[in-house]
Short mmCIF file of C-alpha atoms and ligand atoms in Angstrom, two decimals:
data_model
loop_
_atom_site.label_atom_id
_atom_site.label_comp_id
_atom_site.label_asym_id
_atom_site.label_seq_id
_atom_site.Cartn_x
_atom_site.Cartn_y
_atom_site.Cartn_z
CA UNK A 1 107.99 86.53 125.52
CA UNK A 2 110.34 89.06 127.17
CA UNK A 3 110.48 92.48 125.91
CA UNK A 4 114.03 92.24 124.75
CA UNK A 5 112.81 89.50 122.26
CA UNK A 6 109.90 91.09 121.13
CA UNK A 7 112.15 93.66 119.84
CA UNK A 8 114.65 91.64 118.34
CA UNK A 9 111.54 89.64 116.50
CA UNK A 10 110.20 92.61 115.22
CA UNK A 11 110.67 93.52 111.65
CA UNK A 12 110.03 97.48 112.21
CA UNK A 13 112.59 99.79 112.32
CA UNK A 14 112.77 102.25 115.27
CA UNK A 15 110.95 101.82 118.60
CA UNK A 16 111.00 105.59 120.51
CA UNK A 17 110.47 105.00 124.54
CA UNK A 18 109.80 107.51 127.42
CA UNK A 19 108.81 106.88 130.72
CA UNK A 20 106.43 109.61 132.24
CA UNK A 21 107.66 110.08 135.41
CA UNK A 22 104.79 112.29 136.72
CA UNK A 23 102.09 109.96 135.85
CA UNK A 24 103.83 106.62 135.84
CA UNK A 25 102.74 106.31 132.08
CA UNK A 26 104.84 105.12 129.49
CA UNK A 27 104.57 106.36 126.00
CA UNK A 28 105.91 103.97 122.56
CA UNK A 29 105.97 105.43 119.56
CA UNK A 30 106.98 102.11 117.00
CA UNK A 31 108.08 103.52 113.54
CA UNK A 32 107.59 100.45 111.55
CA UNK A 33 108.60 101.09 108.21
CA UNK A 34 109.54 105.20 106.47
CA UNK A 35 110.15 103.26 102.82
CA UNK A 36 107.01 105.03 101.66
CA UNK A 37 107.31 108.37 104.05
CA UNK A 38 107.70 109.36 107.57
CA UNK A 39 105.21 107.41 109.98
CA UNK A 40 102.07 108.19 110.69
CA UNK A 41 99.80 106.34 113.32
CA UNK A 42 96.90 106.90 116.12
CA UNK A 43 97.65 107.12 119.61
CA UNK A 44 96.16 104.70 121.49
CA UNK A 45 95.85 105.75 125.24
CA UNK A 46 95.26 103.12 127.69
CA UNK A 47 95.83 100.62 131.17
CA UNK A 48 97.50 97.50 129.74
CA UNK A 49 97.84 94.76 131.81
CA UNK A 50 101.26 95.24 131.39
CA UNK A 51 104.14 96.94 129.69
CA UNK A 52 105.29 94.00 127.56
CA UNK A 53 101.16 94.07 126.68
CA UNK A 54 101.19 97.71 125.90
CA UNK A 55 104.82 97.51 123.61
CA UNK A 56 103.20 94.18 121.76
CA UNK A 57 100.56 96.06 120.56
CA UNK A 58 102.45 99.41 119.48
CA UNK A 59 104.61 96.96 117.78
CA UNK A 60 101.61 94.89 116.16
CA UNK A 61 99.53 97.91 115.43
CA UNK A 62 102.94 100.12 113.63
CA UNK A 63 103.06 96.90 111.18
CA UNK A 64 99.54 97.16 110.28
CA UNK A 65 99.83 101.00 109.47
CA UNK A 66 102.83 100.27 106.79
CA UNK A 67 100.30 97.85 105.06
CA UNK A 68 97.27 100.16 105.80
CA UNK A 69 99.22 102.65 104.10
CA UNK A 70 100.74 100.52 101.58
CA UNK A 71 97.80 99.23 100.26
CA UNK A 72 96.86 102.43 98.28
CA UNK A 73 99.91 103.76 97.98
CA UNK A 74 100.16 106.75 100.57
CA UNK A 75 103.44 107.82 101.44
CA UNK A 76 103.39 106.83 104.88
CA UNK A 77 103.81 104.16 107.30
CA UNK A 78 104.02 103.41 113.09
CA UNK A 79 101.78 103.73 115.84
CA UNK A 80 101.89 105.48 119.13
CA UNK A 81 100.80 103.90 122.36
CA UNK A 82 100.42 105.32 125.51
CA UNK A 83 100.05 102.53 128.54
CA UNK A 84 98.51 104.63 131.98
CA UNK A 85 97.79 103.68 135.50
CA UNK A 86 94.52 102.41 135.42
CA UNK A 87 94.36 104.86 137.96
CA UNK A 88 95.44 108.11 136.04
CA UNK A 89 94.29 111.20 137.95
CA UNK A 90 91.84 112.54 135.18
CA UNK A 91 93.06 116.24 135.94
CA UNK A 92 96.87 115.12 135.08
CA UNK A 93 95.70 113.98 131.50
CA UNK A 94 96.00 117.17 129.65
CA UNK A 95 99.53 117.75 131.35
CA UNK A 96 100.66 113.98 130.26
CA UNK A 97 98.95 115.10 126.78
CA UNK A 98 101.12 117.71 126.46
CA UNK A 99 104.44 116.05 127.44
CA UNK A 100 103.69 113.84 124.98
CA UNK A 101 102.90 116.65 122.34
CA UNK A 102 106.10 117.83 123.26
CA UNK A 103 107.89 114.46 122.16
CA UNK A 104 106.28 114.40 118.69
CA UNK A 105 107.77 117.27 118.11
CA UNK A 106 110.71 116.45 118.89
CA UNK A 107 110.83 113.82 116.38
CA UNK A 108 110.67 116.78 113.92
CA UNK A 109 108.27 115.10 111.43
CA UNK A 110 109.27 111.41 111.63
CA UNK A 111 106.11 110.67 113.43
CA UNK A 112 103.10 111.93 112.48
CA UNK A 113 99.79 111.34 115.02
CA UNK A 114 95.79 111.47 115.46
CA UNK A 115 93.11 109.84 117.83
CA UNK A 116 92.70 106.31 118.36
CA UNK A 117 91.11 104.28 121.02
CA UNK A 118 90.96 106.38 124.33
CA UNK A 119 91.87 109.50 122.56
CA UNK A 120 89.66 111.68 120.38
CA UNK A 121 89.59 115.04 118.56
CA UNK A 122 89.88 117.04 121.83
CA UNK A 123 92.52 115.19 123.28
CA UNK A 124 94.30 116.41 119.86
CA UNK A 125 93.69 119.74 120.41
CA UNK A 126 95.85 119.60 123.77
CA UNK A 127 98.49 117.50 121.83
CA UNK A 128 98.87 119.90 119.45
CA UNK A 129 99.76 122.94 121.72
CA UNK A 130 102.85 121.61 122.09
CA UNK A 131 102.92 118.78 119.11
CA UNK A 132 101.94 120.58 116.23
CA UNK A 133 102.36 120.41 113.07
CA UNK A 134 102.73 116.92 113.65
CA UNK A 135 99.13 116.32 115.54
CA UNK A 136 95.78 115.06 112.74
CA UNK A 137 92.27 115.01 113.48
CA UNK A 138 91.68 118.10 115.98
CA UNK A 139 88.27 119.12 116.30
CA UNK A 140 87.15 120.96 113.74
CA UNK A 141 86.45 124.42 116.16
CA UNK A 142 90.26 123.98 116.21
CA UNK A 143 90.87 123.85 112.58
CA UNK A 144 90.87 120.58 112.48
CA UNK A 145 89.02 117.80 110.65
CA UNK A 146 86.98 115.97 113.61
CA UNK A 147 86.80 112.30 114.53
CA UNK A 148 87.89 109.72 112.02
CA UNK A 149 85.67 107.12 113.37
CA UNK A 150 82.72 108.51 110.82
CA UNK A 151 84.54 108.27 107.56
CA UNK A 152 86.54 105.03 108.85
CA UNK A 153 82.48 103.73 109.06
CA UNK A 154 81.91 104.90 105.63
CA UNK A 155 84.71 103.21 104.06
CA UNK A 156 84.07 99.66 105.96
CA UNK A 157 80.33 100.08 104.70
CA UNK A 158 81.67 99.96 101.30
CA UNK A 159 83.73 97.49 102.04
CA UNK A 160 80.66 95.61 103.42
CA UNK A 161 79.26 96.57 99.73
CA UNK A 162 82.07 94.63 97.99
CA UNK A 163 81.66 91.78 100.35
CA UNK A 164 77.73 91.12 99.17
CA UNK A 165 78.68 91.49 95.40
CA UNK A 166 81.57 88.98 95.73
CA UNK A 167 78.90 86.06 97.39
CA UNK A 168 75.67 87.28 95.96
CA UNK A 169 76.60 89.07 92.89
CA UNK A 170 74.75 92.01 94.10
CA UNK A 171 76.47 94.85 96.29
CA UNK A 172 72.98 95.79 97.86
CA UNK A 173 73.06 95.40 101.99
CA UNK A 174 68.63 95.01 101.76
CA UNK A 175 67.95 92.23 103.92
CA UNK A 176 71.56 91.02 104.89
CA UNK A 177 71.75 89.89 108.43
CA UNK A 178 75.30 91.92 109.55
CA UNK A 179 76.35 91.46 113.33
CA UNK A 180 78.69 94.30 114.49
CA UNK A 181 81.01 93.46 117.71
CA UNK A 182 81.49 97.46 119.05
CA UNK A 183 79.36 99.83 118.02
CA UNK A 184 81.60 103.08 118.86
CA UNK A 185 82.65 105.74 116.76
CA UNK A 186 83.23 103.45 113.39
CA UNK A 187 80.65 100.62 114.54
CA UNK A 188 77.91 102.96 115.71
CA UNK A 189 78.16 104.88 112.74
CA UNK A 190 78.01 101.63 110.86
CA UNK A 191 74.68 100.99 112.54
CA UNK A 192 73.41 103.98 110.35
CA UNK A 193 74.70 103.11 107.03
CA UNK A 194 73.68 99.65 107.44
CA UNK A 195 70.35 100.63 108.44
CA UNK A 196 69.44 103.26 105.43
CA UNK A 197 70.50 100.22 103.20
CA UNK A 198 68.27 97.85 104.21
CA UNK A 199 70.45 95.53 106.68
CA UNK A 200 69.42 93.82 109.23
CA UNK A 201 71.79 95.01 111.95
CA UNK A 202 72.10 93.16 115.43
CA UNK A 203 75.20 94.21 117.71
CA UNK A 204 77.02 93.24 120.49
CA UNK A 205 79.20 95.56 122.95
CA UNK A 206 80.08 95.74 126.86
CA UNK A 207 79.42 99.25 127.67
CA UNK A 208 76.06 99.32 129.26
CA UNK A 209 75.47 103.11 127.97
CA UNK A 210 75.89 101.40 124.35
CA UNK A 211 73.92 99.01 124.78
CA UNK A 212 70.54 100.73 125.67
CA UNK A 213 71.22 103.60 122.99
CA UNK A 214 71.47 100.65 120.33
CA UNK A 215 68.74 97.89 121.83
CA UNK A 216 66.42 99.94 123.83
CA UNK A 217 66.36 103.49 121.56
CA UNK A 218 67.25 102.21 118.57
CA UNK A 219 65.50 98.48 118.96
CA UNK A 220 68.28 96.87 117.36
CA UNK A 221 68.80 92.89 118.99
CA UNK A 222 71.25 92.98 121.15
CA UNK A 223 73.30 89.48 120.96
CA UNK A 224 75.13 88.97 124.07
CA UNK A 225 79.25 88.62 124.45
CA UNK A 226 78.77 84.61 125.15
CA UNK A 227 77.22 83.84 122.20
CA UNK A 228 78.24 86.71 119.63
CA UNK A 229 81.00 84.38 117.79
CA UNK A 230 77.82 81.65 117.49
CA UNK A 231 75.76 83.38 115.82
CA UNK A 232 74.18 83.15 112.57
CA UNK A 233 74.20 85.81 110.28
CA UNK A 234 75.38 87.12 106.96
CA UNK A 235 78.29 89.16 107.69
CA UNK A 236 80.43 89.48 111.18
CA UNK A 237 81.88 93.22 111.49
CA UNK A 238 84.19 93.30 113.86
CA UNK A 239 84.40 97.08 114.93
CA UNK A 240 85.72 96.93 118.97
CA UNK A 241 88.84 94.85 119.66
CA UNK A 242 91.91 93.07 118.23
CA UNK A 243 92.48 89.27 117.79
CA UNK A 244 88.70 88.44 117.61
CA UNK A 245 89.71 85.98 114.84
CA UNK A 246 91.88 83.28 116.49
CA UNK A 247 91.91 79.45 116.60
CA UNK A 248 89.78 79.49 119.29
CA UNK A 249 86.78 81.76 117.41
CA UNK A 250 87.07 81.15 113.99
CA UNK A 251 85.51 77.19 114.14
CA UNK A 252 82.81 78.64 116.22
CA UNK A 253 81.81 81.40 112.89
CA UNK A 254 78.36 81.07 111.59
CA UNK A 255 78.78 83.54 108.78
CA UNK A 256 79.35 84.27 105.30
CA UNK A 257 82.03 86.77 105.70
CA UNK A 258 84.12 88.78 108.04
CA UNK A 259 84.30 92.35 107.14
CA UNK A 260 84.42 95.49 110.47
CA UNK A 261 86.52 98.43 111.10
CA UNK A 262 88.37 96.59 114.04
CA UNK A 263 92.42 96.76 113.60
CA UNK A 264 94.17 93.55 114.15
CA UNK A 265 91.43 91.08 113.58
CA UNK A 266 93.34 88.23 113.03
CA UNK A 267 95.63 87.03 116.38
CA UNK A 268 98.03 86.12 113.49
CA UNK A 269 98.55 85.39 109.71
CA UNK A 270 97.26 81.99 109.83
CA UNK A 271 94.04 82.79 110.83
CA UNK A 272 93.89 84.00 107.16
CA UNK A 273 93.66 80.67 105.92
CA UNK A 274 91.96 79.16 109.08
CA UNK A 275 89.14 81.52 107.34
CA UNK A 276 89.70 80.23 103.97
CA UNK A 277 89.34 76.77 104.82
CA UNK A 278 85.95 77.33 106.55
CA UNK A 279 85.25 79.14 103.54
CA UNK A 280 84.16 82.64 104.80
CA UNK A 281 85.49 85.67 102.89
CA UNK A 282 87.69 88.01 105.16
CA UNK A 283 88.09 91.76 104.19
CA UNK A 284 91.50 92.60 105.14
CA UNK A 285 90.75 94.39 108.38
CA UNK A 286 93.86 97.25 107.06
CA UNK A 287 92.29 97.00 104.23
CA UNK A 288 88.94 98.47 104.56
CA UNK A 289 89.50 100.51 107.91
CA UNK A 290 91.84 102.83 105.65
CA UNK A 291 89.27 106.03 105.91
CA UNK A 292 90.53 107.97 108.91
CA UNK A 293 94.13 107.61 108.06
CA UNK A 294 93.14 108.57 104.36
CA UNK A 295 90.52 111.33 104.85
CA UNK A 296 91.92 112.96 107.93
CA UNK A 297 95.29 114.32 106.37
CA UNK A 298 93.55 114.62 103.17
CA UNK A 299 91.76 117.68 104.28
CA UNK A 300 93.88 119.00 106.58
CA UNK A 301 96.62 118.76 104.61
CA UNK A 302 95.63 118.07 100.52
CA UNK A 303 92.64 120.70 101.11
CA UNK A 304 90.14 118.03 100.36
CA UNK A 305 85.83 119.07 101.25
CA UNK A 306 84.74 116.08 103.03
CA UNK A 307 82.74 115.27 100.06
CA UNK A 308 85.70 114.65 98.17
CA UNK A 309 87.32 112.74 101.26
CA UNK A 310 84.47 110.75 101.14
CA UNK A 311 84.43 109.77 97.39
CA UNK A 312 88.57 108.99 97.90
CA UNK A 313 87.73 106.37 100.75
CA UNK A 314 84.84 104.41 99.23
CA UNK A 315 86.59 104.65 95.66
CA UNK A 316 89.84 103.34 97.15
CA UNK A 317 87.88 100.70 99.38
CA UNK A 318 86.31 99.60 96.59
CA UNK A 319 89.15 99.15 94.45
CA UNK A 320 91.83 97.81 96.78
CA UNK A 321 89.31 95.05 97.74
CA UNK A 322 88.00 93.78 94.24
CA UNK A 323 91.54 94.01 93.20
CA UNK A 324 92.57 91.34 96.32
CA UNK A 325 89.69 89.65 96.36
CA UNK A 326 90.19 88.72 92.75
CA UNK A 327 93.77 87.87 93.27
CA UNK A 328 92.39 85.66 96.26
CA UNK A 329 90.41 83.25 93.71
CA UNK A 330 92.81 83.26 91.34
CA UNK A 331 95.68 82.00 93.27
CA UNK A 332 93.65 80.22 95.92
CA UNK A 333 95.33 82.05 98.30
CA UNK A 334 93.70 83.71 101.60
CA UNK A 335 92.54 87.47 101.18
CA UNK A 336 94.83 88.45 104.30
CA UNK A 337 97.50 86.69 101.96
CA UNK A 338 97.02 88.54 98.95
CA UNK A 339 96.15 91.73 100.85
CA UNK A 340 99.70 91.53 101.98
CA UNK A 341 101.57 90.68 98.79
CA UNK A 342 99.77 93.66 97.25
CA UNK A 343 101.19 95.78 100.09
CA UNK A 344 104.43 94.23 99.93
CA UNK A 345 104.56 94.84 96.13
CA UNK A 346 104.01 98.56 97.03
CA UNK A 347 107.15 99.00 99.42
CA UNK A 348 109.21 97.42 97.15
CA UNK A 349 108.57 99.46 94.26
CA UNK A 350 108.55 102.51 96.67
CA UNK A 351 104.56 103.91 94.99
P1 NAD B 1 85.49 103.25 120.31
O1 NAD B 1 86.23 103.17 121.60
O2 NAD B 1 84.72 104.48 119.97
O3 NAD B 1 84.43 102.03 120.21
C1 NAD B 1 84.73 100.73 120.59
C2 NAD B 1 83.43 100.08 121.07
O4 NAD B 1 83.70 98.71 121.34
C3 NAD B 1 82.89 100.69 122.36
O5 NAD B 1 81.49 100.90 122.27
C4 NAD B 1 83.25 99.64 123.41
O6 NAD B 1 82.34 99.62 124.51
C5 NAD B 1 83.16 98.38 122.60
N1 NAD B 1 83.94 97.28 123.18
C6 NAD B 1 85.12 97.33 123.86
N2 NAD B 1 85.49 96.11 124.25
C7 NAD B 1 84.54 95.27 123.80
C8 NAD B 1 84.37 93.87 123.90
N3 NAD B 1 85.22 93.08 124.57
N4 NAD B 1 83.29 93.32 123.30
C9 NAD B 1 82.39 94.09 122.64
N5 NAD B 1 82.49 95.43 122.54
C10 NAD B 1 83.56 96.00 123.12
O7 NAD B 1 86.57 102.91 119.19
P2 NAD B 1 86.47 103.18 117.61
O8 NAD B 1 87.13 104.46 117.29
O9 NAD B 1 85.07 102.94 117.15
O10 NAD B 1 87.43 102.03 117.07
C11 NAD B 1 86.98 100.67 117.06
C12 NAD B 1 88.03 99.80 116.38
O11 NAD B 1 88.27 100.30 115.06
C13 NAD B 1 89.41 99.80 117.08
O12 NAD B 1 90.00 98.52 116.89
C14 NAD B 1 90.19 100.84 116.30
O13 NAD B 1 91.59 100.62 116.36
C15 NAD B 1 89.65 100.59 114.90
N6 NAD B 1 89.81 101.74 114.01
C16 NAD B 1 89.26 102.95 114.34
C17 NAD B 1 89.43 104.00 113.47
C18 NAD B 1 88.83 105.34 113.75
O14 NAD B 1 88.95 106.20 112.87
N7 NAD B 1 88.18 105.57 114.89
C19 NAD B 1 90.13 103.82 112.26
C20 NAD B 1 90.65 102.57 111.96
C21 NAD B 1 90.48 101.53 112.84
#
């Protein structure tokens, strides 16, 4: 698909384009839907393979913000993306950080921003110099509220809690086998949860650094890339990359459930029901990833102590799942389904 057509497909409403000349970067800020409030989305900083790669994926990712958003009802809804040489000179980063900052502004409050994957509370600190007040999640020796990955963890976990009361009756984690794909800033922080409740946490990631903090410090089993979609266990958390869940993967599933922080799970709708028929339960990926984008402005903006933040997540998790899940087995539609309807239902009434 050419890039003129994956515009013209797309259902979003503004795409904002600059090309970096400096750097050779090109930024994409996709606005996909204001009906609830001006955007609000991570920046995702990165070497695509190529641009039409790099403007899918703003494109993809600004759709899942509206429902993210949606879901509970917060008045927002876009997603910036940021394809770089893989080559980037690491001392021209701040510069290109601050060009950028510069643009946000510029959008004077249509756009609002925080860290995604390859950016992080320090990189928001330089975005804000020149992006502010439009910039979330600066470190917190900046006034800011710190990485999102944390809280996003926390919420997931009680997602994960949800999960084992919907197939067992029971929300405890003691003894539940739970394989997490990633274990960065959400799925490393997972790792901890999981392990005060009782799980019985295996992982799988490609950064070698990862990998011996997890298997040989923490003596967690390590299951390798080849065989993580193979194998047996309770619950598969996806917590690294998008469209893990595809025809291809989800026949292969030997779990009860699907249920990680990862955005963009499924490589499209259908793989909702693909997981229906197989009969594992999927937890809306938007769904219970929510935290950052929830907590984040919350105390930066709504004043809320992190304990507060933290009882707002796992409340609104909790609710937003048992609500679709319900609405799942009623209908005897797929979760992503009914995940989306509620969201849907939301921008329409304009909550
Ligand atoms: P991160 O970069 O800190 O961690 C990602 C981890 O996945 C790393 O350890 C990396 O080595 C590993 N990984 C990368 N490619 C892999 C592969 N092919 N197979 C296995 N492991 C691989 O990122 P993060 O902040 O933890 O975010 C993880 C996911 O959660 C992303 O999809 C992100 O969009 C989503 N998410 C993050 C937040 C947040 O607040 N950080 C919020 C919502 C959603």
């Amino acid at each position: 698909m050419d890039i003129e057509s994956l515009l013209s497909d797309w259902d979003g409403e503004t795409v904002v384009t600059r090309y970096d000349r400096p750097t050779s970067a090109w930024v994409f800020i996709a606005i996909h839907s204001t009906r609830l409030g001006p955007a609000g989305g991570g920046t995702r900083m990165k070497p695509y393979p190529d641009l039409e790669g790099a403007l899918r994926d703003a494109l993809s990712l600004a759709a899942a913000m509206t429902y993210k958003f949606a879901v509970p009802g917060i008045p927002r809804g876009g997603k910036a993306v940021i394809h770089i040489p893989a080559d980037l000179d690491p001392q021209s980063r701040p510069a290109l950080l601050r060009r950028y900052g510069s643009l946000v502004r510029q959008l004077g409050g249509l756009f609002y921003t925080g860290p995604d994957v390859g950016t992080s509370s320090e990189d928001m600190d330089v975005i804000a110099e020149t992006g502010a007040p439009y910039v979330f999640g600066r470190t917190v020796a900046a006034g800011g509220a710190g990485d999102s990955g944390p809280i996003t963890a926390l919420g997931v976990f009680a997602g994960l809690q949800v999960v084992c009361e919907f197939l067992y009756g029971d929300p405890s984690l003691e003894g539940r086998r739970v394989l997490i794909q990633g274990v960065g800033h959400v799925g490393g922080t997972l790792v901890g949860y999981l392990r005060a409740a009782g799980a019985e946490v295996s992982f799988n990631d490609i950064n070698d650094a990862a990998i011996q903090h997890f298997r040989d410090d923490l003596g967690l089993q390590f299951v390798p890339s080849d065989s993580v979609y193979e194998t047996d266990c309770d619950i598969f958390a996806p917590c690294a990359l998008g469209g893990v869940l595809n025809p291809n993967t989800i026949p292969r599933l030997k779990c009860r459930a699907v249920a990680g922080g990862a955005n963009n799970q499924l490589s499209s709708p259908e793989d909702g029901e693909r997981l229906r028929a197989r009969g594992i339960l999927y937890a809306p990926d938007y769904v219970i990833n929510v935290g950052g984008a929830m907590a984040i402005p919350g105390m930066e903006v709504l004043g809320w102590s992190r304990a507060q933040a933290e009882k707002e997540v796992v409340e609104s998790v909790r609710k937003a799942l048992r609500r679709l899940f319900e609405v799942a087995t009623a209908e005897g539609i797929a979760t992503e389904a009914a995940a989306r309807r509620i969201a849907e239902e939301h921008l329409r009434s304009g909550i």
